[in-house]
PDB file of C-alpha atoms in Angstrom:
ATOM      1  CA  MET A 511      21.694 -64.486 -65.661  1.00 47.00           C
ATOM      2  CA  GLN A 512      18.707 -62.172 -65.791  1.00 45.00           C
ATOM      3  CA  TYR A 513      17.013 -64.130 -62.970  1.00 44.00           C
ATOM      4  CA  HIS A 514      20.106 -63.789 -60.768  1.00 47.00           C
ATOM      5  CA  SER A 515      20.091 -60.009 -61.265  1.00 47.00           C
ATOM      6  CA  GLN A 516      16.453 -59.738 -60.169  1.00 48.00           C
ATOM      7  CA  VAL A 517      17.159 -61.722 -56.985  1.00 43.00           C
ATOM      8  CA  VAL A 518      20.070 -59.444 -56.055  1.00 43.00           C
ATOM      9  CA  THR A 519      17.960 -56.321 -56.633  1.00 43.00           C
ATOM     10  CA  THR A 520      15.106 -57.652 -54.478  1.00 44.00           C
ATOM     11  CA  LEU A 521      17.513 -58.588 -51.679  1.00 46.00           C
ATOM     12  CA  ALA A 522      19.055 -55.106 -51.744  1.00 45.00           C
ATOM     13  CA  CYS A 523      15.613 -53.483 -51.378  1.00 41.00           C
ATOM     14  CA  TRP A 524      14.815 -55.660 -48.380  1.00 46.00           C
ATOM     15  CA  LEU A 525      18.121 -54.793 -46.711  1.00 46.00           C
ATOM     16  CA  THR A 526      17.516 -51.092 -47.295  1.00 47.00           C
ATOM     17  CA  ALA A 527      14.084 -51.301 -45.677  1.00 44.00           C
ATOM     18  CA  PHE A 528      15.470 -52.924 -42.530  1.00 48.00           C
ATOM     19  CA  LEU A 529      18.519 -50.691 -42.145  1.00 52.00           C
ATOM     20  CA  PRO A 530      18.153 -47.844 -39.569  1.00 53.00           C
ATOM     21  CA  GLN A 531      17.197 -44.577 -41.209  1.00 51.00           C
ATOM     22  CA  PRO A 532      18.871 -41.306 -40.168  1.00 49.00           C
ATOM     23  CA  THR A 533      16.565 -39.124 -38.095  1.00 47.00           C
ATOM     24  CA  GLN A 534      16.549 -35.329 -37.794  1.00 47.00           C
ATOM     25  CA  ALA A 535      17.002 -33.911 -34.282  1.00 43.00           C
ATOM     26  CA  GLN A 536      13.918 -32.087 -32.982  1.00 47.00           C
ATOM     27  CA  PRO A 537      14.290 -29.002 -30.804  1.00 46.00           C
ATOM     28  CA  THR A 538      13.256 -29.355 -27.187  1.00 46.00           C
ATOM     29  CA  ASN A 539      12.657 -26.778 -24.493  1.00 55.00           C
ATOM     30  CA  SER A 540      12.496 -26.774 -20.712  1.00 54.00           C
ATOM     31  CA  ALA A 541       8.692 -27.012 -20.730  1.00 55.00           C
ATOM     32  CA  ASP A 542       8.790 -30.186 -22.860  1.00 58.00           C
ATOM     33  CA  LEU A 543      11.453 -31.725 -20.652  1.00 52.00           C
ATOM     34  CA  ARG A 544       9.410 -30.866 -17.546  1.00 54.00           C
ATOM     35  CA  GLN A 545       6.361 -32.598 -19.018  1.00 61.00           C
ATOM     36  CA  ARG A 546       8.385 -35.736 -19.671  1.00 75.00           C
ATOM     37  CA  GLN A 547       9.951 -35.790 -16.199  1.00 85.00           C
ATOM     38  CA  PRO A 548       8.037 -36.952 -13.141  1.00 92.00           C
ATOM     39  CA  THR A 549       6.858 -33.956 -11.138  1.00 93.00           C
ATOM     40  CA  GLY A 550       5.324 -33.132  -7.793  1.00 94.00           C
ATOM     41  CA  THR A 551       3.562 -30.259  -6.044  1.00 94.00           C
ATOM     42  CA  VAL A 552       4.658 -27.919  -3.262  1.00 95.00           C
ATOM     43  CA  LYS A 553       1.963 -26.359  -1.073  1.00 94.00           C
ATOM     44  CA  GLY A 554       2.041 -24.379   2.132  1.00 94.00           C
ATOM     45  CA  GLN A 555       0.916 -21.395   4.169  1.00 94.00           C
ATOM     46  CA  ILE A 556       2.849 -18.266   5.120  1.00 94.00           C
ATOM     47  CA  TYR A 557       2.486 -16.387   8.424  1.00 94.00           C
ATOM     48  CA  SER A 558       3.962 -13.283  10.002  1.00 92.00           C
ATOM     49  CA  ARG A 559       5.915 -13.999  13.162  1.00 87.00           C
ATOM     50  CA  ALA A 560       4.688 -11.178  15.422  1.00 81.00           C
ATOM     51  CA  PRO A 561       1.792 -10.796  15.471  1.00 84.00           C
ATOM     52  CA  ARG A 562       1.028 -14.199  13.996  1.00 87.00           C
ATOM     53  CA  ALA A 563      -1.253 -13.719  11.007  1.00 91.00           C
ATOM     54  CA  THR A 564      -1.497 -15.022   7.457  1.00 92.00           C
ATOM     55  CA  LEU A 565       0.438 -13.062   4.831  1.00 92.00           C
ATOM     56  CA  PRO A 566      -1.031 -12.507   1.357  1.00 94.00           C
ATOM     57  CA  GLY A 567       1.049 -11.373  -1.606  1.00 93.00           C
ATOM     58  CA  VAL A 568       4.292 -13.181  -0.697  1.00 95.00           C
ATOM     59  CA  THR A 569       6.402 -14.174  -3.733  1.00 95.00           C
ATOM     60  CA  VAL A 570       7.382 -17.861  -3.622  1.00 95.00           C
ATOM     61  CA  SER A 571       9.997 -19.173  -6.076  1.00 95.00           C
ATOM     62  CA  VAL A 572      12.011 -22.360  -6.624  1.00 95.00           C
ATOM     63  CA  ASP A 573      15.769 -21.917  -7.036  1.00 94.00           C
ATOM     64  CA  GLY A 574      17.140 -23.281 -10.291  1.00 90.00           C
ATOM     65  CA  THR A 575      13.772 -23.119 -12.075  1.00 92.00           C
ATOM     66  CA  ASP A 576      11.411 -20.520 -13.482  1.00 92.00           C
ATOM     67  CA  LEU A 577       8.604 -21.658 -11.174  1.00 94.00           C
ATOM     68  CA  ALA A 578       7.077 -18.944  -8.980  1.00 94.00           C
ATOM     69  CA  SER A 579       3.777 -18.113  -7.320  1.00 94.00           C
ATOM     70  CA  ASN A 580       2.167 -15.667  -4.880  1.00 94.00           C
ATOM     71  CA  SER A 581       0.346 -16.435  -1.655  1.00 94.00           C
ATOM     72  CA  GLY A 582      -3.391 -15.758  -1.626  1.00 92.00           C
ATOM     73  CA  GLY A 583      -5.548 -13.880   0.835  1.00 91.00           C
ATOM     74  CA  ASP A 584      -5.306 -16.752   3.318  1.00 92.00           C
ATOM     75  CA  GLY A 585      -1.514 -16.939   2.982  1.00 93.00           C
ATOM     76  CA  CYS A 586      -1.639 -20.228   1.048  1.00 95.00           C
ATOM     77  CA  PHE A 587       0.433 -20.921  -2.074  1.00 96.00           C
ATOM     78  CA  THR A 588       0.730 -23.755  -4.609  1.00 95.00           C
ATOM     79  CA  LEU A 589       3.607 -24.669  -6.931  1.00 94.00           C
ATOM     80  CA  GLU A 590       2.632 -27.334  -9.450  1.00 93.00           C
ATOM     81  CA  GLY A 591       4.770 -29.196 -11.968  1.00 92.00           C
ATOM     82  CA  VAL A 592       7.963 -29.109  -9.903  1.00 94.00           C
ATOM     83  CA  PRO A 593      10.471 -31.693 -11.217  1.00 94.00           C
ATOM     84  CA  VAL A 594      11.409 -34.396  -8.747  1.00 94.00           C
ATOM     85  CA  GLY A 595      14.435 -33.474  -6.655  1.00 93.00           C
ATOM     86  CA  SER A 596      15.707 -31.380  -3.763  1.00 94.00           C
ATOM     87  CA  TYR A 597      15.224 -27.611  -3.928  1.00 95.00           C
ATOM     88  CA  THR A 598      15.569 -24.374  -2.007  1.00 95.00           C
ATOM     89  CA  ILE A 599      12.315 -22.391  -1.801  1.00 95.00           C
ATOM     90  CA  GLN A 600      12.598 -18.596  -1.584  1.00 95.00           C
ATOM     91  CA  PHE A 601      10.010 -16.382   0.172  1.00 96.00           C
ATOM     92  CA  ARG A 602      10.083 -12.602  -0.389  1.00 95.00           C
ATOM     93  CA  MET A 603       7.809  -9.712   0.559  1.00 93.00           C
ATOM     94  CA  ILE A 604       8.381  -5.985   0.999  1.00 89.00           C
ATOM     95  CA  GLY A 605       8.668  -5.097   4.674  1.00 88.00           C
ATOM     96  CA  TYR A 606       9.715  -8.617   5.713  1.00 92.00           C
ATOM     97  CA  ARG A 607      13.078 -10.364   5.910  1.00 92.00           C
ATOM     98  CA  PRO A 608      13.623 -12.748   2.938  1.00 93.00           C
ATOM     99  CA  LEU A 609      13.600 -16.424   3.859  1.00 94.00           C
ATOM    100  CA  ALA A 610      15.188 -19.419   2.091  1.00 94.00           C
ATOM    101  CA  ARG A 611      13.923 -22.913   2.988  1.00 94.00           C
ATOM    102  CA  PRO A 612      16.565 -25.459   1.852  1.00 94.00           C
ATOM    103  CA  ASP A 613      16.305 -29.215   1.252  1.00 92.00           C
ATOM    104  CA  VAL A 614      12.674 -29.313   0.178  1.00 94.00           C
ATOM    105  CA  ILE A 615      12.209 -32.795  -1.287  1.00 93.00           C
ATOM    106  CA  VAL A 616       9.775 -33.105  -4.202  1.00 94.00           C
ATOM    107  CA  ARG A 617       8.556 -36.646  -4.925  1.00 94.00           C
ATOM    108  CA  PRO A 618       6.724 -37.850  -8.043  1.00 93.00           C
ATOM    109  CA  ASN A 619       2.958 -37.330  -7.928  1.00 92.00           C
ATOM    110  CA  ARG A 620       3.158 -36.273  -4.285  1.00 94.00           C
ATOM    111  CA  ILE A 621       2.397 -33.032  -2.413  1.00 94.00           C
ATOM    112  CA  THR A 622       5.127 -31.543  -0.232  1.00 94.00           C
ATOM    113  CA  PHE A 623       3.846 -29.155   2.461  1.00 95.00           C
ATOM    114  CA  VAL A 624       5.974 -26.194   3.548  1.00 94.00           C
ATOM    115  CA  ASP A 625       4.720 -23.707   6.185  1.00 94.00           C
ATOM    116  CA  VAL A 626       6.944 -20.746   7.069  1.00 94.00           C
ATOM    117  CA  GLU A 627       6.973 -17.606   9.210  1.00 94.00           C
ATOM    118  CA  LEU A 628       8.400 -14.302   7.984  1.00 94.00           C
ATOM    119  CA  GLU A 629       9.957 -11.768  10.317  1.00 92.00           C
ATOM    120  CA  ARG A 630       9.033  -8.110   9.946  1.00 90.00           C
ATOM    121  CA  LEU A 631      11.962  -6.024   8.726  1.00 85.00           C
ATOM    122  CA  ALA A 632      12.586  -2.441   9.803  1.00 78.00           C
ATOM    123  CA  VAL A 633      13.164  -0.248   6.756  1.00 73.00           C
ATOM    124  CA  GLU A 634      15.866   2.367   7.280  1.00 76.00           C
ATOM    125  CA  LEU A 635      15.141   5.712   5.637  1.00 79.00           C
ATOM    126  CA  GLU A 636      17.468   8.599   4.944  1.00 84.00           C
ATOM    127  CA  GLY A 637      17.570  11.336   7.556  1.00 84.00           C
ATOM    128  CA  ILE A 638      15.642  14.563   7.059  1.00 88.00           C
ATOM    129  CA  VAL A 639      17.056  17.890   8.256  1.00 88.00           C
ATOM    130  CA  VAL A 640      14.557  20.668   8.980  1.00 84.00           C
ATOM    131  CA  VAL A 641      16.011  24.187   8.984  1.00 80.00           C
ATOM    132  CA  SER A 642      14.024  27.128  10.311  1.00 73.00           C
ATOM    133  CA  GLY A 643      14.541  30.730   9.283  1.00 72.00           C
ATOM    134  CA  TYR A 644      15.667  33.451  11.681  1.00 67.00           C
ATOM    135  CA  PHE A 645      12.224  35.005  11.660  1.00 66.00           C
ATOM    136  CA  PRO A 646       9.455  32.396  11.818  1.00 62.00           C
ATOM    137  CA  ALA A 647       6.849  32.777   9.113  1.00 62.00           C
ATOM    138  CA  GLU A 648       3.497  33.128  10.801  1.00 63.00           C
ATOM    139  CA  GLU A 649       0.340  32.472   8.907  1.00 62.00           C
ATOM    140  CA  ILE A 650      -2.094  35.345   8.691  1.00 62.00           C
ATOM    141  CA  GLN A 651      -5.047  34.493  10.867  1.00 57.00           C
ATOM    142  CA  PRO A 652      -8.425  35.305   9.358  1.00 61.00           C
ATOM    143  CA  THR A 653     -10.652  37.747  11.211  1.00 65.00           C
ATOM    144  CA  SER A 654     -12.888  35.963  13.675  1.00 68.00           C
ATOM    145  CA  ILE A 655     -16.590  36.599  13.201  1.00 73.00           C
ATOM    146  CA  THR A 656     -19.410  36.054  15.671  1.00 74.00           C
ATOM    147  CA  ALA A 657     -22.921  36.561  14.343  1.00 77.00           C
ATOM    148  CA  TYR A 658     -25.998  37.360  16.464  1.00 75.00           C
ATOM    149  CA  SER A 659     -29.535  37.528  15.199  1.00 79.00           C
ATOM    150  CA  GLY A 660     -32.021  40.124  16.438  1.00 76.00           C
ATOM    151  CA  GLU A 661     -33.826  37.474  18.454  1.00 80.00           C
ATOM    152  CA  GLU A 662     -30.577  36.382  20.144  1.00 80.00           C
ATOM    153  CA  ILE A 663     -29.828  39.984  21.130  1.00 76.00           C
ATOM    154  CA  ARG A 664     -33.327  40.397  22.544  1.00 77.00           C
ATOM    155  CA  ARG A 665     -33.131  37.184  24.567  1.00 79.00           C
ATOM    156  CA  ALA A 666     -29.555  37.675  25.852  1.00 78.00           C
ATOM    157  CA  PRO A 667     -29.693  37.932  29.679  1.00 77.00           C
ATOM    158  CA  GLY A 668     -28.751  41.342  31.074  1.00 71.00           C
ATOM    159  CA  SER A 669     -28.388  42.960  27.665  1.00 72.00           C
ATOM    160  CA  ALA A 670     -31.726  44.816  27.620  1.00 74.00           C
ATOM    161  CA  GLY A 671     -31.407  44.850  23.843  1.00 70.00           C
ATOM    162  CA  ASP A 672     -28.199  46.918  24.018  1.00 74.00           C
ATOM    163  CA  VAL A 673     -25.645  45.960  21.349  1.00 77.00           C
ATOM    164  CA  SER A 674     -22.725  47.240  23.430  1.00 76.00           C
ATOM    165  CA  ARG A 675     -23.633  44.969  26.323  1.00 78.00           C
ATOM    166  CA  ILE A 676     -23.795  41.990  23.959  1.00 78.00           C
ATOM    167  CA  LEU A 677     -20.363  42.825  22.551  1.00 79.00           C
ATOM    168  CA  ALA A 678     -18.906  43.109  26.046  1.00 79.00           C
ATOM    169  CA  THR A 679     -19.710  39.433  26.663  1.00 78.00           C
ATOM    170  CA  LEU A 680     -17.507  38.259  23.768  1.00 80.00           C
ATOM    171  CA  PRO A 681     -14.009  36.862  24.437  1.00 79.00           C
ATOM    172  CA  SER A 682     -11.196  39.492  24.469  1.00 80.00           C
ATOM    173  CA  VAL A 683     -13.770  42.318  24.698  1.00 82.00           C
ATOM    174  CA  ALA A 684     -14.230  44.457  27.830  1.00 79.00           C
ATOM    175  CA  LYS A 685     -15.899  47.726  28.846  1.00 77.00           C
ATOM    176  CA  ILE A 686     -13.845  50.613  30.173  1.00 76.00           C
ATOM    177  CA  ASN A 687     -16.136  51.129  33.163  1.00 75.00           C
ATOM    178  CA  ASP A 688     -19.779  51.023  34.107  1.00 70.00           C
ATOM    179  CA  GLN A 689     -20.313  54.691  33.184  1.00 72.00           C
ATOM    180  CA  SER A 690     -19.148  54.255  29.567  1.00 73.00           C
ATOM    181  CA  ASN A 691     -20.123  51.953  26.727  1.00 70.00           C
ATOM    182  CA  SER A 692     -16.700  52.217  25.077  1.00 78.00           C
ATOM    183  CA  LEU A 693     -15.154  48.838  24.403  1.00 81.00           C
ATOM    184  CA  ILE A 694     -11.605  47.556  24.575  1.00 82.00           C
ATOM    185  CA  VAL A 695     -11.044  44.835  21.968  1.00 82.00           C
ATOM    186  CA  ARG A 696      -7.942  42.658  22.424  1.00 80.00           C
ATOM    187  CA  GLY A 697      -6.144  45.359  24.379  1.00 79.00           C
ATOM    188  CA  GLY A 698      -6.679  48.089  21.796  1.00 81.00           C
ATOM    189  CA  SER A 699      -8.002  51.593  22.261  1.00 81.00           C
ATOM    190  CA  PRO A 700     -11.740  52.320  21.965  1.00 78.00           C
ATOM    191  CA  ILE A 701     -10.991  54.749  19.116  1.00 79.00           C
ATOM    192  CA  GLU A 702      -9.692  51.824  17.056  1.00 80.00           C
ATOM    193  CA  ASN A 703     -13.116  50.198  16.913  1.00 79.00           C
ATOM    194  CA  GLY A 704     -15.435  50.635  13.963  1.00 79.00           C
ATOM    195  CA  PHE A 705     -19.183  50.076  13.756  1.00 80.00           C
ATOM    196  CA  PHE A 706     -21.065  49.456  10.531  1.00 80.00           C
ATOM    197  CA  VAL A 707     -24.792  49.134   9.931  1.00 79.00           C
ATOM    198  CA  ASP A 708     -25.768  47.909   6.469  1.00 80.00           C
ATOM    199  CA  ASN A 709     -22.165  48.616   5.364  1.00 81.00           C
ATOM    200  CA  VAL A 710     -22.442  52.222   6.565  1.00 83.00           C
ATOM    201  CA  GLU A 711     -19.981  53.299   9.276  1.00 82.00           C
ATOM    202  CA  ILE A 712     -21.654  54.568  12.459  1.00 79.00           C
ATOM    203  CA  PRO A 713     -19.521  56.734  14.815  1.00 77.00           C
ATOM    204  CA  ASN A 714     -21.473  55.706  17.898  1.00 73.00           C
ATOM    205  CA  ILE A 715     -23.680  52.687  18.122  1.00 73.00           C
ATOM    206  CA  ASN A 716     -24.921  53.274  21.636  1.00 68.00           C
ATOM    207  CA  HIS A 717     -28.246  54.760  20.553  1.00 60.00           C
ATOM    208  CA  PHE A 718     -29.269  51.582  18.708  1.00 58.00           C
TER     209      PHE A 718
END
């Protein structure tokens, strides 16, 4: 009787060892699933339509996934680890019309090439209204200054070293007549002129 009990116990242990054991579910994420699925690569180059030139900085994304990339300085882009299937590739860049390329087939361990052209998009801005006042505000013009050295006065043709004759050759300056050294500056009266030597006002500079 004791022998029979030992045989039954041994048989029960063997059956327990071969029975399927319950397993605990392990969390998975999209990255793990992507690693287990066969994937491919999408490559290409992006151009502007007119003028035709490579476009850097274009955002390239795959609809239905979190895969995205940017084109490099030569306009080329690469999307790796794309699950096998058919996708729509989106191309976006500020100043250009967005483009969607449908039915891009990704095959396992293969490279799919996609070259596109983006069309420049005119950006509409809000209108600006400029309103002017009744009296225009004029900026105060600084006083114009023309400097002559003593050597320049001496060498000036026809001046004979006379300061008044030198001044008469300046723009907007004229003599009243040949018998007077009085000057008219910008249409003003000769009495409106002032002469200063070493910051000292001189009534008449003709004797210099």
